[in-house]
Tab-separated table of C-alpha atoms in Angstrom:
chain	number	residue	atom	x	y	z
Z	1	MET	CA	-115.446	81.157	-31.028
Z	2	THR	CA	-116.294	81.603	-34.731
Z	3	GLU	CA	-114.671	78.336	-35.773
Z	4	GLN	CA	-116.521	76.421	-33.100
Z	5	LEU	CA	-119.912	77.893	-34.014
Z	6	THR	CA	-119.537	77.448	-37.756
Z	7	ARG	CA	-118.185	73.897	-37.962
Z	8	PRO	CA	-118.995	71.997	-34.768
Z	9	ALA	CA	-116.789	68.960	-34.341
Z	10	ASN	CA	-119.646	66.769	-33.129
Z	11	SER	CA	-122.042	67.510	-35.997
Z	12	ALA	CA	-124.544	64.645	-36.265
Z	13	ALA	CA	-126.050	65.332	-39.689
Z	14	GLY	CA	-126.302	62.353	-42.006
Z	15	ALA	CA	-129.057	61.158	-44.292
Z	16	LEU	CA	-132.557	62.612	-44.171
Z	17	ARG	CA	-134.605	60.728	-41.609
Z	18	PRO	CA	-138.226	59.665	-41.969
Z	19	GLY	CA	-140.493	61.653	-39.699
Z	20	ASP	CA	-141.520	60.094	-36.406
Z	21	GLY	CA	-145.232	59.751	-35.623
Z	22	VAL	CA	-146.329	61.482	-38.820
Z	23	ASP	CA	-149.625	59.641	-39.308
Z	24	GLU	CA	-150.686	60.185	-35.707
Z	25	VAL	CA	-149.894	63.901	-35.716
Z	26	MET	CA	-151.567	64.468	-39.087
Z	27	ALA	CA	-154.706	62.681	-37.891
Z	28	ARG	CA	-154.831	64.940	-34.827
Z	29	LEU	CA	-154.402	68.058	-36.979
Z	30	VAL	CA	-157.300	67.020	-39.193
Z	31	GLU	CA	-159.429	66.499	-36.086
Z	32	LEU	CA	-158.553	70.025	-34.917
Z	33	ASP	CA	-160.137	71.646	-37.981
Z	34	PRO	CA	-163.574	72.393	-36.429
Z	35	LEU	CA	-162.016	73.797	-33.252
Z	36	LEU	CA	-159.609	76.071	-35.119
Z	37	ARG	CA	-162.413	77.441	-37.282
Z	38	ALA	CA	-164.626	78.000	-34.256
Z	39	GLU	CA	-161.895	79.746	-32.253
Z	40	ALA	CA	-160.526	81.879	-35.113
Z	41	GLU	CA	-162.633	84.910	-34.296
Z	42	GLY	CA	-161.647	84.786	-30.631
Z	43	SER	CA	-157.982	84.403	-31.479
Z	44	GLU	CA	-158.136	87.398	-33.793
Z	45	ALA	CA	-159.911	89.525	-31.184
Z	46	GLY	CA	-157.313	88.655	-28.541
Z	47	GLY	CA	-154.279	89.113	-30.789
Z	48	ARG	CA	-153.039	85.614	-29.962
Z	49	LEU	CA	-154.277	82.039	-30.128
Z	50	THR	CA	-156.937	81.255	-27.558
Z	51	PRO	CA	-156.062	78.992	-24.613
Z	52	ARG	CA	-158.220	76.240	-26.127
Z	53	VAL	CA	-156.253	76.357	-29.369
Z	54	GLU	CA	-152.878	76.474	-27.626
Z	55	GLU	CA	-153.788	73.486	-25.461
Z	56	ALA	CA	-155.079	71.516	-28.452
Z	57	LEU	CA	-151.913	72.207	-30.421
Z	58	SER	CA	-149.784	71.043	-27.505
Z	59	SER	CA	-151.763	67.807	-27.301
Z	60	SER	CA	-151.375	67.234	-31.037
Z	61	GLY	CA	-147.565	67.223	-30.906
Z	62	VAL	CA	-147.247	69.746	-33.731
Z	63	TRP	CA	-145.018	72.161	-31.803
Z	64	THR	CA	-142.137	69.669	-32.040
Z	65	VAL	CA	-142.446	68.353	-35.604
Z	66	GLY	CA	-139.287	70.295	-36.511
Z	67	THR	CA	-137.269	69.191	-33.470
Z	68	PRO	CA	-134.585	66.459	-33.674
Z	69	ARG	CA	-135.734	62.998	-32.682
Z	70	GLU	CA	-132.946	62.676	-30.090
Z	71	LEU	CA	-134.549	65.574	-28.241
Z	72	GLY	CA	-138.099	64.229	-28.326
Z	73	GLY	CA	-139.250	65.750	-31.604
Z	74	GLY	CA	-140.788	64.321	-34.744
Z	75	GLU	CA	-138.110	65.632	-37.126
Z	76	PHE	CA	-140.606	65.619	-40.008
Z	77	THR	CA	-139.203	65.759	-43.524
Z	78	PRO	CA	-139.812	68.972	-45.507
Z	79	ARG	CA	-142.789	67.571	-47.400
Z	80	GLN	CA	-144.285	66.227	-44.190
Z	81	GLN	CA	-143.928	69.662	-42.588
Z	82	ILE	CA	-145.518	71.303	-45.622
Z	83	ALA	CA	-148.507	68.970	-45.313
Z	84	ALA	CA	-148.849	69.653	-41.570
Z	85	VAL	CA	-148.832	73.454	-41.956
Z	86	GLU	CA	-151.084	73.217	-45.018
Z	87	THR	CA	-153.666	71.288	-42.985
Z	88	LEU	CA	-153.648	73.934	-40.249
Z	89	ALA	CA	-153.749	76.838	-42.723
Z	90	ARG	CA	-156.850	75.431	-44.368
Z	91	ALA	CA	-158.539	75.608	-40.957
Z	92	ASP	CA	-157.114	78.953	-39.802
Z	93	ALA	CA	-154.329	80.981	-41.382
Z	94	SER	CA	-153.156	82.643	-38.168
Z	95	THR	CA	-152.917	79.380	-36.251
Z	96	ALA	CA	-150.819	77.885	-39.035
Z	97	TRP	CA	-148.566	80.960	-39.121
Z	98	VAL	CA	-147.851	80.730	-35.400
Z	99	VAL	CA	-147.174	77.007	-35.597
Z	100	MET	CA	-144.866	77.228	-38.615
Z	101	ALA	CA	-142.820	79.967	-36.936
Z	102	VAL	CA	-142.540	78.344	-33.524
Z	103	GLU	CA	-141.955	74.745	-34.602
Z	104	MET	CA	-139.253	75.768	-37.083
Z	105	ILE	CA	-137.431	78.122	-34.746
Z	106	THR	CA	-137.632	75.675	-31.847
Z	107	GLY	CA	-136.321	72.817	-33.980
Z	108	ALA	CA	-133.502	74.845	-35.505
Z	109	THR	CA	-132.468	76.135	-32.090
Z	110	ALA	CA	-132.267	72.606	-30.709
Z	111	ALA	CA	-130.359	71.258	-33.719
Z	112	TYR	CA	-127.781	74.037	-33.937
Z	113	LEU	CA	-127.179	74.494	-30.205
Z	114	GLY	CA	-126.729	70.773	-29.644
Z	115	GLU	CA	-127.979	68.281	-27.094
Z	116	ASP	CA	-126.096	69.462	-24.008
Z	117	ALA	CA	-127.001	73.122	-24.467
Z	118	TRP	CA	-130.604	72.297	-25.345
Z	119	ARG	CA	-131.115	70.116	-22.299
Z	120	SER	CA	-129.620	72.725	-19.985
Z	121	LEU	CA	-131.857	75.330	-21.619
Z	122	THR	CA	-135.011	73.266	-21.223
Z	123	GLU	CA	-134.384	71.832	-17.743
Z	124	PRO	CA	-135.896	74.791	-15.843
Z	125	TYR	CA	-138.990	74.502	-18.037
Z	126	ASP	CA	-139.563	70.749	-17.585
Z	127	GLY	CA	-138.521	70.232	-21.204
Z	128	GLU	CA	-141.389	72.370	-22.570
Z	129	VAL	CA	-139.485	75.038	-24.458
Z	130	ARG	CA	-140.747	76.932	-27.474
Z	131	ALA	CA	-138.748	79.636	-29.215
Z	132	ALA	CA	-139.887	82.546	-31.369
Z	133	GLY	CA	-138.378	85.787	-32.572
Z	134	GLN	CA	-136.789	87.571	-35.491
Z	135	GLY	CA	-133.751	86.960	-37.622
Z	136	THR	CA	-133.971	89.174	-40.687
Z	137	LYS	CA	-133.167	92.522	-39.017
Z	138	PRO	CA	-130.123	91.982	-36.827
Z	139	GLY	CA	-129.250	93.742	-33.611
Z	140	ARG	CA	-125.785	94.241	-32.144
Z	141	ALA	CA	-123.691	91.774	-30.140
Z	142	VAL	CA	-120.533	92.486	-28.167
Z	143	ALA	CA	-118.326	89.577	-27.128
Z	144	VAL	CA	-117.547	89.472	-23.410
Z	145	GLU	CA	-116.196	86.843	-21.036
Z	146	GLY	CA	-118.374	83.731	-21.368
Z	147	GLY	CA	-120.775	85.064	-23.972
Z	148	TYR	CA	-122.226	88.207	-25.507
Z	149	LEU	CA	-124.110	91.364	-24.624
Z	150	VAL	CA	-126.987	91.711	-27.086
Z	151	SER	CA	-128.878	94.905	-27.873
Z	152	GLY	CA	-131.426	95.951	-30.444
Z	153	SER	CA	-135.052	96.225	-31.464
Z	154	TRP	CA	-136.876	93.662	-33.559
Z	155	GLN	CA	-140.301	93.425	-35.171
Z	156	PHE	CA	-142.592	90.600	-36.321
Z	157	ALA	CA	-141.942	88.077	-33.543
Z	158	SER	CA	-144.741	85.755	-34.640
Z	159	GLY	CA	-145.917	83.406	-31.897
Z	160	LEU	CA	-143.881	85.036	-29.146
Z	161	HIS	CA	-146.914	85.042	-26.840
Z	162	HIS	CA	-146.823	81.235	-26.993
Z	163	ALA	CA	-143.051	80.875	-26.584
Z	164	THR	CA	-140.825	80.511	-23.548
Z	165	HIS	CA	-137.674	81.818	-25.250
Z	166	VAL	CA	-136.615	84.498	-27.692
Z	167	HIS	CA	-134.571	83.549	-30.747
Z	168	THR	CA	-132.926	86.617	-32.220
Z	169	ALA	CA	-130.162	87.515	-34.655
Z	170	ALA	CA	-127.429	90.035	-33.966
Z	171	LEU	CA	-124.176	91.020	-35.616
Z	172	ASP	CA	-120.871	90.598	-33.834
Z	173	GLU	CA	-119.323	93.637	-35.502
Z	174	GLN	CA	-115.824	92.904	-34.257
Z	175	ALA	CA	-115.803	89.416	-35.798
Z	176	GLY	CA	-118.056	90.385	-38.703
Z	177	GLU	CA	-120.302	87.399	-38.016
Z	178	MET	CA	-124.070	87.057	-37.863
Z	179	LEU	CA	-125.057	85.078	-34.787
Z	180	VAL	CA	-128.334	83.727	-33.427
Z	181	PHE	CA	-129.025	83.996	-29.703
Z	182	THR	CA	-131.509	82.167	-27.483
Z	183	LEU	CA	-132.612	83.628	-24.157
Z	184	PRO	CA	-135.588	83.431	-21.777
Z	185	LYS	CA	-138.477	85.604	-22.924
Z	186	GLU	CA	-138.530	87.374	-19.538
Z	187	GLN	CA	-135.205	89.015	-20.383
Z	188	ALA	CA	-136.721	90.878	-23.333
Z	189	THR	CA	-138.958	93.923	-23.283
Z	190	LEU	CA	-142.081	93.010	-25.227
Z	191	VAL	CA	-144.084	95.698	-27.021
Z	192	ASP	CA	-147.688	94.620	-27.528
Z	193	ASN	CA	-148.205	96.694	-30.675
Z	194	TRP	CA	-149.525	94.226	-33.261
Z	195	ASP	CA	-152.243	96.410	-34.833
Z	196	VAL	CA	-152.583	95.217	-38.414
Z	197	MET	CA	-155.052	94.337	-41.158
Z	198	GLY	CA	-154.445	90.597	-41.287
Z	199	LEU	CA	-152.811	87.781	-39.303
Z	200	ARG	CA	-153.919	89.557	-36.134
Z	201	ALA	CA	-153.999	86.360	-34.093
Z	202	THR	CA	-150.298	85.706	-34.719
Z	203	GLY	CA	-149.324	88.334	-32.144
Z	204	SER	CA	-146.258	89.262	-34.202
Z	205	ILE	CA	-145.149	91.919	-31.743
Z	206	ASP	CA	-141.941	93.930	-31.331
Z	207	TYR	CA	-139.340	93.320	-28.641
Z	208	HIS	CA	-136.212	95.052	-27.358
Z	209	LEU	CA	-132.971	93.927	-25.719
Z	210	ASP	CA	-130.578	96.270	-23.937
Z	211	GLU	CA	-127.170	94.675	-23.297
Z	212	VAL	CA	-128.692	91.373	-22.247
Z	213	PHE	CA	-126.040	88.760	-21.457
Z	214	VAL	CA	-126.375	85.497	-23.411
Z	215	PRO	CA	-123.963	82.653	-22.545
Z	216	ALA	CA	-121.907	81.376	-25.478
Z	217	GLU	CA	-123.469	77.912	-25.237
Z	218	TYR	CA	-126.782	79.416	-26.372
Z	219	VAL	CA	-125.351	81.005	-29.508
Z	220	TYR	CA	-124.879	79.620	-33.002
Z	221	SER	CA	-123.685	80.956	-36.334
Z	222	GLY	CA	-126.608	82.314	-38.380
Z	223	PRO	CA	-125.503	80.930	-41.778
Z	224	THR	CA	-124.668	77.471	-40.451
Z	225	THR	CA	-125.852	74.333	-42.212
Z	226	GLN	CA	-124.073	72.028	-39.766
Z	227	PRO	CA	-126.276	70.851	-36.899
Z	228	ARG	CA	-124.879	69.517	-33.641
Z	229	VAL	CA	-127.756	67.065	-33.303
Z	230	GLY	CA	-130.338	65.703	-35.734
Z	231	GLY	CA	-130.312	64.393	-39.271
Z	232	GLY	CA	-129.973	65.774	-42.773
Z	233	LEU	CA	-133.011	68.066	-42.453
Z	234	TYR	CA	-130.942	70.641	-40.609
Z	235	ARG	CA	-128.342	70.972	-43.358
Z	236	LEU	CA	-130.920	73.220	-45.030
Z	237	GLY	CA	-130.013	76.150	-42.780
Z	238	VAL	CA	-132.454	78.559	-41.147
Z	239	ALA	CA	-133.604	80.370	-44.311
Z	240	ASN	CA	-134.562	77.182	-46.136
Z	241	LEU	CA	-136.154	75.692	-43.032
Z	242	ALA	CA	-138.342	78.791	-42.792
Z	243	GLY	CA	-139.407	78.433	-46.418
Z	244	ILE	CA	-140.909	75.007	-45.734
Z	245	GLY	CA	-143.589	76.385	-43.437
Z	246	HIS	CA	-144.358	79.366	-45.642
Z	247	THR	CA	-144.964	76.997	-48.545
Z	248	GLY	CA	-147.472	74.937	-46.571
Z	249	TRP	CA	-149.134	78.122	-45.330
Z	250	ALA	CA	-149.694	79.547	-48.809
Z	251	LEU	CA	-151.061	76.280	-50.173
Z	252	GLY	CA	-153.425	75.805	-47.241
Z	253	VAL	CA	-154.769	79.362	-47.348
Z	254	ALA	CA	-155.375	79.101	-51.091
Z	255	ARG	CA	-157.332	75.889	-50.575
Z	256	ARG	CA	-159.409	77.528	-47.832
Z	257	LEU	CA	-160.271	80.371	-50.204
Z	258	LEU	CA	-161.625	77.916	-52.745
Z	259	ASP	CA	-163.539	76.135	-49.968
Z	260	GLU	CA	-165.173	79.445	-49.044
Z	261	MET	CA	-166.018	80.114	-52.688
Z	262	GLN	CA	-167.691	76.721	-52.949
Z	263	ALA	CA	-169.887	77.601	-49.973
Z	264	ILE	CA	-170.883	80.872	-51.636
Z	265	VAL	CA	-171.659	79.043	-54.874
Z	266	ALA	CA	-173.933	76.617	-53.015
Z	267	ALA	CA	-175.811	79.528	-51.470
Z	268	LYS	CA	-176.147	81.650	-54.612
Z	269	THR	CA	-176.589	79.218	-57.472
Z	270	GLY	CA	-180.030	79.304	-59.022
Z	271	THR	CA	-180.889	82.733	-57.646
Z	272	PRO	CA	-181.784	85.537	-60.087
Z	273	GLY	CA	-178.719	87.032	-61.775
Z	274	ALA	CA	-176.248	84.828	-59.892
Z	275	GLY	CA	-172.770	85.427	-61.269
Z	276	VAL	CA	-171.692	81.997	-60.083
Z	277	ASP	CA	-173.946	80.454	-62.725
Z	278	THR	CA	-172.072	82.112	-65.585
Z	279	ALA	CA	-169.509	80.533	-67.885
Z	280	GLU	CA	-167.070	83.306	-66.962
Z	281	PHE	CA	-167.143	82.295	-63.293
Z	282	HIS	CA	-166.800	78.626	-64.170
Z	283	ALA	CA	-163.707	79.385	-66.244
Z	284	ASP	CA	-162.174	81.539	-63.488
Z	285	TYR	CA	-162.788	78.858	-60.883
Z	286	ALA	CA	-161.273	76.193	-63.105
Z	287	ARG	CA	-158.180	78.314	-63.674
Z	288	ALA	CA	-157.852	78.927	-59.913
Z	289	GLU	CA	-158.091	75.215	-59.168
Z	290	ALA	CA	-155.533	74.389	-61.844
Z	291	SER	CA	-153.150	77.098	-60.611
Z	292	LEU	CA	-153.271	75.846	-57.045
Z	293	ARG	CA	-152.730	72.230	-58.046
Z	294	ALA	CA	-149.851	73.210	-60.311
Z	295	ALA	CA	-148.180	75.315	-57.606
Z	296	ARG	CA	-148.540	72.517	-55.079
Z	297	ALA	CA	-147.229	69.866	-57.458
Z	298	TRP	CA	-144.201	71.953	-58.382
Z	299	ASN	CA	-143.346	72.734	-54.761
Z	300	MET	CA	-143.574	69.056	-53.874
Z	301	GLU	CA	-141.381	68.214	-56.878
Z	302	VAL	CA	-138.764	70.749	-55.807
Z	303	TRP	CA	-138.795	69.480	-52.247
Z	304	ALA	CA	-138.595	65.850	-53.382
Z	305	ASP	CA	-135.414	66.760	-55.239
Z	306	ASN	CA	-134.102	68.594	-52.177
Z	307	GLU	CA	-134.888	65.632	-49.945
Z	308	ALA	CA	-133.001	63.294	-52.277
Z	309	MET	CA	-129.959	65.561	-51.994
Z	310	LEU	CA	-130.201	65.662	-48.201
Z	311	ASP	CA	-130.623	61.902	-48.124
Z	312	ARG	CA	-127.241	61.629	-49.832
Z	313	SER	CA	-125.757	63.601	-46.922
Z	314	GLU	CA	-125.166	66.598	-49.181
Z	315	THR	CA	-126.255	70.228	-49.028
Z	316	LEU	CA	-128.408	72.042	-51.563
Z	317	SER	CA	-126.746	73.536	-54.604
Z	318	THR	CA	-127.276	77.183	-55.503
Z	319	ASP	CA	-129.605	76.122	-58.310
Z	320	GLN	CA	-131.661	74.031	-55.912
Z	321	GLU	CA	-131.900	76.916	-53.466
Z	322	THR	CA	-132.973	79.160	-56.327
Z	323	LEU	CA	-135.782	76.840	-57.380
Z	324	THR	CA	-136.812	76.392	-53.748
Z	325	ARG	CA	-137.224	80.138	-53.293
Z	326	LEU	CA	-138.956	80.538	-56.629
Z	327	ALA	CA	-141.381	77.704	-55.882
Z	328	LEU	CA	-142.332	79.368	-52.592
Z	329	ASN	CA	-142.788	82.696	-54.365
Z	330	THR	CA	-145.043	80.950	-56.868
Z	331	ALA	CA	-147.150	79.352	-54.129
Z	332	THR	CA	-147.524	82.671	-52.291
Z	333	TRP	CA	-148.547	84.719	-55.291
Z	334	THR	CA	-150.752	81.959	-56.677
Z	335	ALA	CA	-152.642	82.153	-53.382
Z	336	HIS	CA	-152.864	85.921	-53.853
Z	337	GLU	CA	-154.296	85.516	-57.369
Z	338	ILE	CA	-156.838	83.002	-56.094
Z	339	GLY	CA	-157.782	85.499	-53.411
Z	340	GLN	CA	-158.435	88.115	-56.072
Z	341	THR	CA	-160.609	85.692	-58.028
Z	342	VAL	CA	-162.629	84.718	-54.969
Z	343	TYR	CA	-163.008	88.338	-53.885
Z	344	ARG	CA	-164.268	89.320	-57.326
Z	345	TRP	CA	-166.942	86.631	-57.463
Z	346	ALA	CA	-167.936	86.579	-53.784
Z	347	GLY	CA	-169.458	90.041	-54.063
Z	348	THR	CA	-170.496	91.710	-50.824
Z	349	ALA	CA	-169.957	88.454	-48.903
Z	350	ALA	CA	-166.247	89.311	-48.940
Z	351	LEU	CA	-166.895	92.687	-47.311
Z	352	ARG	CA	-168.806	91.480	-44.276
Z	353	GLU	CA	-167.251	90.212	-41.060
Z	354	GLY	CA	-166.874	86.481	-41.200
Z	355	PRO	CA	-164.565	83.660	-42.243
Z	356	LEU	CA	-163.994	84.796	-45.831
Z	357	ASN	CA	-163.227	88.351	-44.806
Z	358	ARG	CA	-160.733	87.115	-42.210
Z	359	VAL	CA	-159.031	84.691	-44.617
Z	360	PHE	CA	-158.782	87.438	-47.219
Z	361	ARG	CA	-157.114	89.794	-44.728
Z	362	ASP	CA	-154.800	87.075	-43.448
Z	363	LEU	CA	-153.781	86.276	-47.009
Z	364	HIS	CA	-152.752	89.863	-47.623
Z	365	GLY	CA	-150.775	89.881	-44.400
Z	366	GLY	CA	-148.875	86.760	-45.411
Z	367	THR	CA	-147.964	87.945	-48.890
Z	368	GLN	CA	-145.943	90.786	-47.379
Z	369	HIS	CA	-143.411	88.454	-45.794
Z	370	ILE	CA	-139.825	88.931	-46.926
Z	371	THR	CA	-139.479	85.299	-48.048
Z	372	SER	CA	-141.744	86.056	-51.022
Z	373	GLY	CA	-140.656	89.650	-51.507
Z	374	PRO	CA	-139.451	91.179	-54.772
Z	375	GLY	CA	-135.772	90.973	-53.803
Z	376	VAL	CA	-135.906	87.185	-53.609
Z	377	LEU	CA	-137.717	86.955	-56.948
Z	378	HIS	CA	-135.158	89.238	-58.579
Z	379	GLY	CA	-132.348	87.035	-57.287
Z	380	CYS	CA	-134.030	83.937	-58.695
Z	381	GLY	CA	-134.420	85.548	-62.095
Z	382	ARG	CA	-130.839	86.753	-62.162
Z	383	ARG	CA	-129.536	83.290	-61.401
Z	384	LEU	CA	-131.855	81.482	-63.822
Z	385	ALA	CA	-131.000	83.944	-66.607
Z	386	GLY	CA	-127.337	83.002	-66.277
Z	387	GLN	CA	-126.266	86.406	-64.957
Z	388	ALA	CA	-124.979	85.185	-61.600
Z	389	PRO	CA	-123.065	81.960	-62.299
Z	390	ASP	CA	-120.813	82.286	-59.241
Z	391	ALA	CA	-123.389	83.693	-56.814
Z	392	GLN	CA	-124.640	82.027	-53.648
Z	393	TRP	CA	-127.662	82.519	-51.440
Z	394	VAL	CA	-126.924	84.138	-48.101
Z	395	PHE	CA	-130.169	84.024	-46.148
Z	396	LEU	CA	-132.582	85.630	-48.642
Z	397	SER	CA	-130.074	87.476	-50.818
Z	398	LEU	CA	-128.249	86.165	-53.878
Z	399	VAL	CA	-124.696	87.389	-53.342
Z	400	GLY	CA	-122.049	87.522	-56.035
């Protein structure tokens, strides 16, 4: 079982493919901006995206931008996915967070399960399958005839309200292998407990499984970088695929913060004692703009290098993975610094209910994600300082 999951004989990965329908999808996402802004308050109040938003996203095609082309998806390149999530995040941070989670997990599930398993999985749902769940805190799996019994409790299942299936990680203790399981959402016990400061509309709830049987055909090896269907994109592995969306999210939220600050400037400039008319504010705003542009340019440079490697039908080196994680960390904490600058100069406008207040809270929710946590940054520094020459990245840990 382990050999089959780790190195599938019919792996289809080759060169990186150009995304399919990129211009059309991006145009639709731009057109969605007014709707997403208008519905943001309702989504937050309901703890999930509103029906209008969910329907609009489905019509846009964005749910499948990370899915292999053979299975009806767009299979966008990393930089194309960054741009798509960035566009959504500028409109509404929570919408972008849900999309980046669901499109990535759905695409990875399809690529690593393979065409036959994916089609049998989607057939009862008329091909409209979306997956969401958790992979950083594993549960427990016990091998049985034909599959596994999976048990455990997981948190932070972003977008699960909008999914048909649960994607979840569990450890096969007997084999010592981390596996990823896909099962209908109805087989999980959902706990509607998402009571948080920011990213409320993501509905990142908990869920439980108690010895739920998952057939072996719907299981893949967690660390795999060998897809059964799709191109070079999927040789990134789940952790790196996840980082793509988080990068776009941070860049888009940072841009939205500066948009909000511009609106405040327009309203306050010329009024008595306006701080936005001071040289100090002008310097802070200039630094914020430069920081965002620098973070974006560096992330795109890193991903261009990664794409060139994938296009040669190779996998990322440890140094490339290190820079990829560090670039994401930089984007995330640059957005945080811009948030602090905007909060400082916005005055009481940042305290009142409204778009800026919501973006500020969503920002602080997003910065707590493990992909930009201190452990990842420490690993990057250790590698770059030459103290871990033989180490490798395993999910989000530098091991060795």
